Short mmCIF file of C-alpha atoms in Angstrom, two decimals:
data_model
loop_
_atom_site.label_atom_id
_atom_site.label_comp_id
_atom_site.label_asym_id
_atom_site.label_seq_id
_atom_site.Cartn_x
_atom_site.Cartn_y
_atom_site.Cartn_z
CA UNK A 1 -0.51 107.97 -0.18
CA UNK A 2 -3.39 108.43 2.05
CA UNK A 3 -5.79 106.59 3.92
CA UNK A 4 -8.49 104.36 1.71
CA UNK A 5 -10.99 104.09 4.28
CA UNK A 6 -11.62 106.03 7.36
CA UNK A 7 -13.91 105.47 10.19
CA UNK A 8 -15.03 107.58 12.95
CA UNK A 9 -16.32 105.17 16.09
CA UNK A 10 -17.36 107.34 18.86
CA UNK A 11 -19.14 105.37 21.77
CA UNK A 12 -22.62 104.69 21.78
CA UNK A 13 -23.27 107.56 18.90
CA UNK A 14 -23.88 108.19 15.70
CA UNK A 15 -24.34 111.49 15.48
CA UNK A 16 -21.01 112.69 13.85
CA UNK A 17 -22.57 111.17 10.77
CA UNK A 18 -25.89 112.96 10.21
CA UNK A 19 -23.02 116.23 9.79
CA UNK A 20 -20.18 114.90 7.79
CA UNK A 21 -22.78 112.60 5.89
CA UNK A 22 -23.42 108.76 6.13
CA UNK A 23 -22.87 107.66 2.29
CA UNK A 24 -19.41 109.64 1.66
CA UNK A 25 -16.97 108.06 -0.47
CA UNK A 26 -14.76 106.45 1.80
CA UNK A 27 -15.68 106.97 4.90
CA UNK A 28 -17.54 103.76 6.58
CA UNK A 29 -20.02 104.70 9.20
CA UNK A 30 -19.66 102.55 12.28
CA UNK A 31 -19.65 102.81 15.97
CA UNK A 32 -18.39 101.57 19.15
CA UNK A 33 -20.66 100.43 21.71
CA UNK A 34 -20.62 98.75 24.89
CA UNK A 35 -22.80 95.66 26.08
CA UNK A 36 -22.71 94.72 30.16
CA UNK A 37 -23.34 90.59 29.76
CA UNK A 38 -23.71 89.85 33.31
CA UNK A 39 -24.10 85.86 32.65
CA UNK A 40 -21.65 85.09 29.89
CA UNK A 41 -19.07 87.79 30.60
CA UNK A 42 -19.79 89.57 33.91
CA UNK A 43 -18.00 92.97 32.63
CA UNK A 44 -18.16 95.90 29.90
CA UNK A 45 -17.14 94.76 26.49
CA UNK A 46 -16.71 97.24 23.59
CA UNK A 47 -17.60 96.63 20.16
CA UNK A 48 -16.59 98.40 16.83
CA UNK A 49 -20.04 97.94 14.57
CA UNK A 50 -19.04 99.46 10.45
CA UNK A 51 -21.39 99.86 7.68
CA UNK A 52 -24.54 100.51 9.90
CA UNK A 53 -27.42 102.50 9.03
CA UNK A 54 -29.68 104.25 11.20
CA UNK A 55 -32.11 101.73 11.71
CA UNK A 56 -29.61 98.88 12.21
CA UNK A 57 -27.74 101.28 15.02
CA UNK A 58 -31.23 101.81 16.45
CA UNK A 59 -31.50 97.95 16.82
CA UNK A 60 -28.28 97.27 18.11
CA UNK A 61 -28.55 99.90 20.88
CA UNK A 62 -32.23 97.55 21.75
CA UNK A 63 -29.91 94.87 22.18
CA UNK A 64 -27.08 96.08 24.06
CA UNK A 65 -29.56 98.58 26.29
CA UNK A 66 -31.95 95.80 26.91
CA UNK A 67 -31.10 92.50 26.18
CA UNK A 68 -27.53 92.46 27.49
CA UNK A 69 -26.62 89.52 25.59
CA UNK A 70 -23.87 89.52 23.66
CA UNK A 71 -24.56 86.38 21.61
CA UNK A 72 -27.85 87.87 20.22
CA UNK A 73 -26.13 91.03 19.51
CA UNK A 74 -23.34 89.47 17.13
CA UNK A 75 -25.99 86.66 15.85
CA UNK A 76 -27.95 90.02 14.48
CA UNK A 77 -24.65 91.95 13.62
CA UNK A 78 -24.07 88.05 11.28
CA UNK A 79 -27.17 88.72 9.55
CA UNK A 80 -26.71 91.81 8.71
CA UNK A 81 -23.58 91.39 7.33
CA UNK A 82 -21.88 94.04 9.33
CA UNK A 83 -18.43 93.56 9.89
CA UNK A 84 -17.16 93.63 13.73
CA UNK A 85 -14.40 93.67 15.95
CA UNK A 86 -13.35 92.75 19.57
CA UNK A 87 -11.75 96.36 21.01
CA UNK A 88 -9.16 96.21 23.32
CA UNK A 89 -10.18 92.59 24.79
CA UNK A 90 -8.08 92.80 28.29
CA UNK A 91 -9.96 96.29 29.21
CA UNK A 92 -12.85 96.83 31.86
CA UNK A 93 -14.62 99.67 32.93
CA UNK A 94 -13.58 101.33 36.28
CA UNK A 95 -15.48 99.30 39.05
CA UNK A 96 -15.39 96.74 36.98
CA UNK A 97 -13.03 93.24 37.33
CA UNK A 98 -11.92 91.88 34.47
CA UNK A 99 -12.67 87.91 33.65
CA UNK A 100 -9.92 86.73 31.72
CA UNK A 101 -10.85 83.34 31.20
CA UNK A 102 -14.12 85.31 29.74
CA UNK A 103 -12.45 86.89 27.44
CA UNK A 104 -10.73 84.39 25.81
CA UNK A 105 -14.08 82.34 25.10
CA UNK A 106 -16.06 85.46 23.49
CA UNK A 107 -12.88 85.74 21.54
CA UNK A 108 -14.82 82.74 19.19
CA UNK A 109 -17.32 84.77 19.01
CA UNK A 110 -15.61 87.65 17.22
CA UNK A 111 -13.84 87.82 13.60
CA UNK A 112 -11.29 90.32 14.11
CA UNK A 113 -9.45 91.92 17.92
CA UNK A 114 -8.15 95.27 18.18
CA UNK A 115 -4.35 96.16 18.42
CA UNK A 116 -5.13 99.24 20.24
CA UNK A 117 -2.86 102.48 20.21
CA UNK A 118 -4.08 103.64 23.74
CA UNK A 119 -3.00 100.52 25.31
CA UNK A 120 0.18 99.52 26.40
CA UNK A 121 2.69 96.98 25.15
CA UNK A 122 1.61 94.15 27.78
CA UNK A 123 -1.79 94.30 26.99
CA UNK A 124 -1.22 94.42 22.96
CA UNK A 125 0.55 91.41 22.86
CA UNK A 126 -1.94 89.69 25.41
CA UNK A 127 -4.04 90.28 22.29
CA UNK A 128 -1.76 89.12 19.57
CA UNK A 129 -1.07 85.87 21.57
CA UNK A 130 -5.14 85.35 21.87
CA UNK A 131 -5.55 86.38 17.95
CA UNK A 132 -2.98 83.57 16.78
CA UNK A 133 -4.33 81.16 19.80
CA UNK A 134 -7.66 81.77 18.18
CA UNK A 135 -6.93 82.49 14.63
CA UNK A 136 -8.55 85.50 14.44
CA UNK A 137 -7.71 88.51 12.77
CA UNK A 138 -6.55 91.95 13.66
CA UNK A 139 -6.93 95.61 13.17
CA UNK A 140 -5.21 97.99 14.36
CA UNK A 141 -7.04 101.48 15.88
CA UNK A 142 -6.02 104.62 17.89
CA UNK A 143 -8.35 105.12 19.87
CA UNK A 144 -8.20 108.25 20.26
CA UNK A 145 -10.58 110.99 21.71
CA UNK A 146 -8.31 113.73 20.45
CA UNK A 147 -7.70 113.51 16.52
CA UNK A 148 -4.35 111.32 15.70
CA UNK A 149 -6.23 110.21 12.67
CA UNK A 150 -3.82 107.88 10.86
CA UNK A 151 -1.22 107.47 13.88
CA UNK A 152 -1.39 103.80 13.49
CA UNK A 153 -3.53 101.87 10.60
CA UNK A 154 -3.85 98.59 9.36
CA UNK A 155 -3.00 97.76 5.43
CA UNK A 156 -5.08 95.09 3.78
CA UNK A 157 -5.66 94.24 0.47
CA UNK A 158 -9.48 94.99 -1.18
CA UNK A 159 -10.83 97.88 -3.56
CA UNK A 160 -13.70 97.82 -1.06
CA UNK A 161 -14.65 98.03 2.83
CA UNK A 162 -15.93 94.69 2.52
CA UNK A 163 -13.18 93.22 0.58
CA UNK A 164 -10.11 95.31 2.71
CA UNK A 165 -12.15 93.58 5.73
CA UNK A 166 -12.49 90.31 4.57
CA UNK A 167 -8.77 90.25 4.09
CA UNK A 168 -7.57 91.22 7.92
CA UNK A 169 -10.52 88.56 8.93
CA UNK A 170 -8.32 86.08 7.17
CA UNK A 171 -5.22 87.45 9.12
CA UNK A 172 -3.69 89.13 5.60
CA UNK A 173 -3.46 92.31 7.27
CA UNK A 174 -0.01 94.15 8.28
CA UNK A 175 -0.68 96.85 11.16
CA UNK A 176 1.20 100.14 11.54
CA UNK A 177 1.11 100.06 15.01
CA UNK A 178 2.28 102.38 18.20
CA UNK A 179 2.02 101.43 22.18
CA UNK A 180 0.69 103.53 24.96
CA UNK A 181 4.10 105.68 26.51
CA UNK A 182 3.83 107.99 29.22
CA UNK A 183 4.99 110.94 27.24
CA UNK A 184 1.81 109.72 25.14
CA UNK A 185 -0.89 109.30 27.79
CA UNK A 186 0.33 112.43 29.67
CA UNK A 187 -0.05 114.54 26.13
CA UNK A 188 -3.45 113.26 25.74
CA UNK A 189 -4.99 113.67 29.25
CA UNK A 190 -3.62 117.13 28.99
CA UNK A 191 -5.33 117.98 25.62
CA UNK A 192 -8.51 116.23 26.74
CA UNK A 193 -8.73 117.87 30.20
CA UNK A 194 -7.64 121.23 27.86
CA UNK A 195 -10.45 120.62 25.41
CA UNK A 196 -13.26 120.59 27.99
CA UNK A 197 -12.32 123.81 29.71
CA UNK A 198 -12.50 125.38 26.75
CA UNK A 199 -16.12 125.11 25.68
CA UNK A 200 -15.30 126.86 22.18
CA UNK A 201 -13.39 123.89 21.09
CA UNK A 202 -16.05 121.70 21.97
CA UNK A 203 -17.29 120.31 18.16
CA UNK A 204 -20.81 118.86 18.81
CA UNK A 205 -23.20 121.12 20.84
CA UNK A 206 -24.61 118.04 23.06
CA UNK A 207 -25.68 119.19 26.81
CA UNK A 208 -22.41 117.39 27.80
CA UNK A 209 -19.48 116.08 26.58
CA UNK A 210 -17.07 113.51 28.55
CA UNK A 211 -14.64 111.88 27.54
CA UNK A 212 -13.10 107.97 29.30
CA UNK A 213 -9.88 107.33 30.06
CA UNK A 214 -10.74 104.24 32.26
CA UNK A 215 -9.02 106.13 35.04
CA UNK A 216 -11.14 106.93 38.27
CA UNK A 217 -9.62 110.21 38.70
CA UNK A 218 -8.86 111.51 35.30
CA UNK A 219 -12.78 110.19 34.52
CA UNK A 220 -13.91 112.24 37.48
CA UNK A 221 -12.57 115.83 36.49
CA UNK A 222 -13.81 115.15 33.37
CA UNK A 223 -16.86 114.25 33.86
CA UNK A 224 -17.45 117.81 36.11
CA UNK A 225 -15.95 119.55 33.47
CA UNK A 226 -17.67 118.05 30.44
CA UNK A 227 -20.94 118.96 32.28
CA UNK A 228 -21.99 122.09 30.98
CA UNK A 229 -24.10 123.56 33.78
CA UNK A 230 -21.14 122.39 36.17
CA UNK A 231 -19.30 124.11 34.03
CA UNK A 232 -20.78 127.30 33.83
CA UNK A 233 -21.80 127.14 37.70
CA UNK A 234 -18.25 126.10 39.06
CA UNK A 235 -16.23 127.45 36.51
CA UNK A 236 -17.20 130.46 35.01
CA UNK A 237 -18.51 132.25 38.09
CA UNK A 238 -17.17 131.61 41.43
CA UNK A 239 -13.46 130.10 40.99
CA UNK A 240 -13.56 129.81 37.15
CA UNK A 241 -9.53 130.44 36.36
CA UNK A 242 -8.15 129.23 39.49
CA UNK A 243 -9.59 125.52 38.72
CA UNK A 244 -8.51 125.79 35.34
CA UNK A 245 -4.89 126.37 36.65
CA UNK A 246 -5.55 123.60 39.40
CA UNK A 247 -6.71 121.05 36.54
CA UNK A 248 -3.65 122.32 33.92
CA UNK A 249 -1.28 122.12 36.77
CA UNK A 250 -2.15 118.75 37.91
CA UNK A 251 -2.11 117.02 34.10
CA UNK A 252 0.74 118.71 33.49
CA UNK A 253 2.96 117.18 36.95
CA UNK A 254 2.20 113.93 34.99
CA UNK A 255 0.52 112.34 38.20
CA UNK A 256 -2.78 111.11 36.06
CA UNK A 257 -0.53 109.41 33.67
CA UNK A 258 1.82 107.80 35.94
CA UNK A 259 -1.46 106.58 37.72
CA UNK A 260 -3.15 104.96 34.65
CA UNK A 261 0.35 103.24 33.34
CA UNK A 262 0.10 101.84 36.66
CA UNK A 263 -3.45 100.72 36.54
CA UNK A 264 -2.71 99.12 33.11
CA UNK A 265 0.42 97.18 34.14
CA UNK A 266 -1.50 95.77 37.26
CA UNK A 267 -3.97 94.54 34.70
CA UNK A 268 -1.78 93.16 32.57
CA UNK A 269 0.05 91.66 35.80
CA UNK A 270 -3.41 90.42 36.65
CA UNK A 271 -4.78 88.85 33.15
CA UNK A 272 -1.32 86.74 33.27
CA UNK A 273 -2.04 85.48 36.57
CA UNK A 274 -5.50 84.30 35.83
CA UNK A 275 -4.75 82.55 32.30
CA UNK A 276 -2.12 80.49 34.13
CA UNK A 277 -4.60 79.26 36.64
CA UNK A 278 -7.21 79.03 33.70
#
């Protein structure tokens, strides 16, 4: 038994669609994006968006490039019937402080939260505790930015995408679920970090490719490596193989991990502390 629906949700793109096709059987087109409401949230929120067309993604990215308000962006995702979810609600962008109390009031706003795979166990059940506080449903997604297609999953009834949706919205869905680990995280800094140095793996032929783990550091070697003319200028002329071994020899001492397992329990230490005063 295999997967009935698949969806591929890379941020702020579509582009993986124009090659595998956007009207194959079974997989749903959709995106995640990311809309900075200064006024009603005051930090990054990311959205899953499924079903979209071209146009519709062209008019979302208006809203959430130039509008910045969230409530207009979900008030057009309503009327287009597009179905939505909440992704990893206790999350922020580096920079960035989280607004708990924030969070749990856009919660209304949203039919389904994410049970996210890249998260750990704190934070998930921050978000089952807000899904049953709000009655909202929830799907569970890897998140991943290095395959692990099917690693967790969520099982709904529905012959359709709109039916199997309409299901979890009503909270009949049962999720196959996994936490963040630090044998986890570690494996999948390594194989991004591993990906970007080599430029042959690299899938879509975009001027750059970078990849977020919401950690300073980890963000910042990939972001020079992911940069092809850094790339070529730093590291395929003057010290080329001596800052791959630097960057292989740092993921694999486990130091980025342990530092973004530590980031995530302080936010999850931190969330706590500001729902009790809330």
């Amino acid at each position: 038994m295999g997967l009935s629906f698949v969806s591929f949700t890379d941020h702020d793109t579509m582009e993986a669609y124009d090659r595998i096709g956007w009207t194959r059987e079974n997989i749903i087109a959709g995106v995640e994006v990311k809309i900075l409401d200064r006024k009603r949230v005051g930090h990054t929120v990311h959205i899953n968006i499924y079903t979209l067309n071209k146009t519709q993604f062209r008019e979302v990215l208006e809203i959430t490039g130039k509008a910045q308000d969230i409530e207009s962006l979900i008030q057009y995702l309503k009327s287009e019937k597009l179905p939505f979810t909440f992704n990893h609600p206790f999350w922020h962008e580096p920079g960035e402080r989280l607004r708990a109390e924030a969070v749990v009031e856009i919660a209304e706003l949203f039919p389904v939260l994410e049970y996210n795979m890249g998260r750990i166990k704190k934070l998930n059940r921050m978000v089952l505790d807000l899904a049953r506080a709000k009655n909202k449903g929830v799907v569970a997604s890897t998140d991943s930015h290095t395959g692990e297609i099917g690693r967790v999953f969520t099982l709904a009834e529905g012959s359709t995408f709109q039916e199997f949706f309409a299901s979890i919205k009503e909270g009949q869905g049962w999720l196959v679920t996994e936490d963040l680990t630090y044998d986890r995280i570690k494996a999948e800094i390594f194989k991004r970090l591993d990906m970007l140095i080599d430029k042959q793996s690299w899938v879509m032929g975009g001027e750059n490719l970078n990849m977020s783990t919401g950690n300073a550091i980890v963000d910042k070697i990939i972001k020079t490596l992911g940069n092809k003319e850094e790339n070529t200028r730093a590291t395929e002329k003057a010290f080329g193989k001596l800052l791959k071994l630097l960057v292989r020899s740092i993921s694999h001492s486990g130091l980025p991990a342990t530092l973004y397992l530590r980031q995530q329990n302080q936010l999850a230490s931190q969330v706590k502390e500001d729902l009790q005063v809330v």
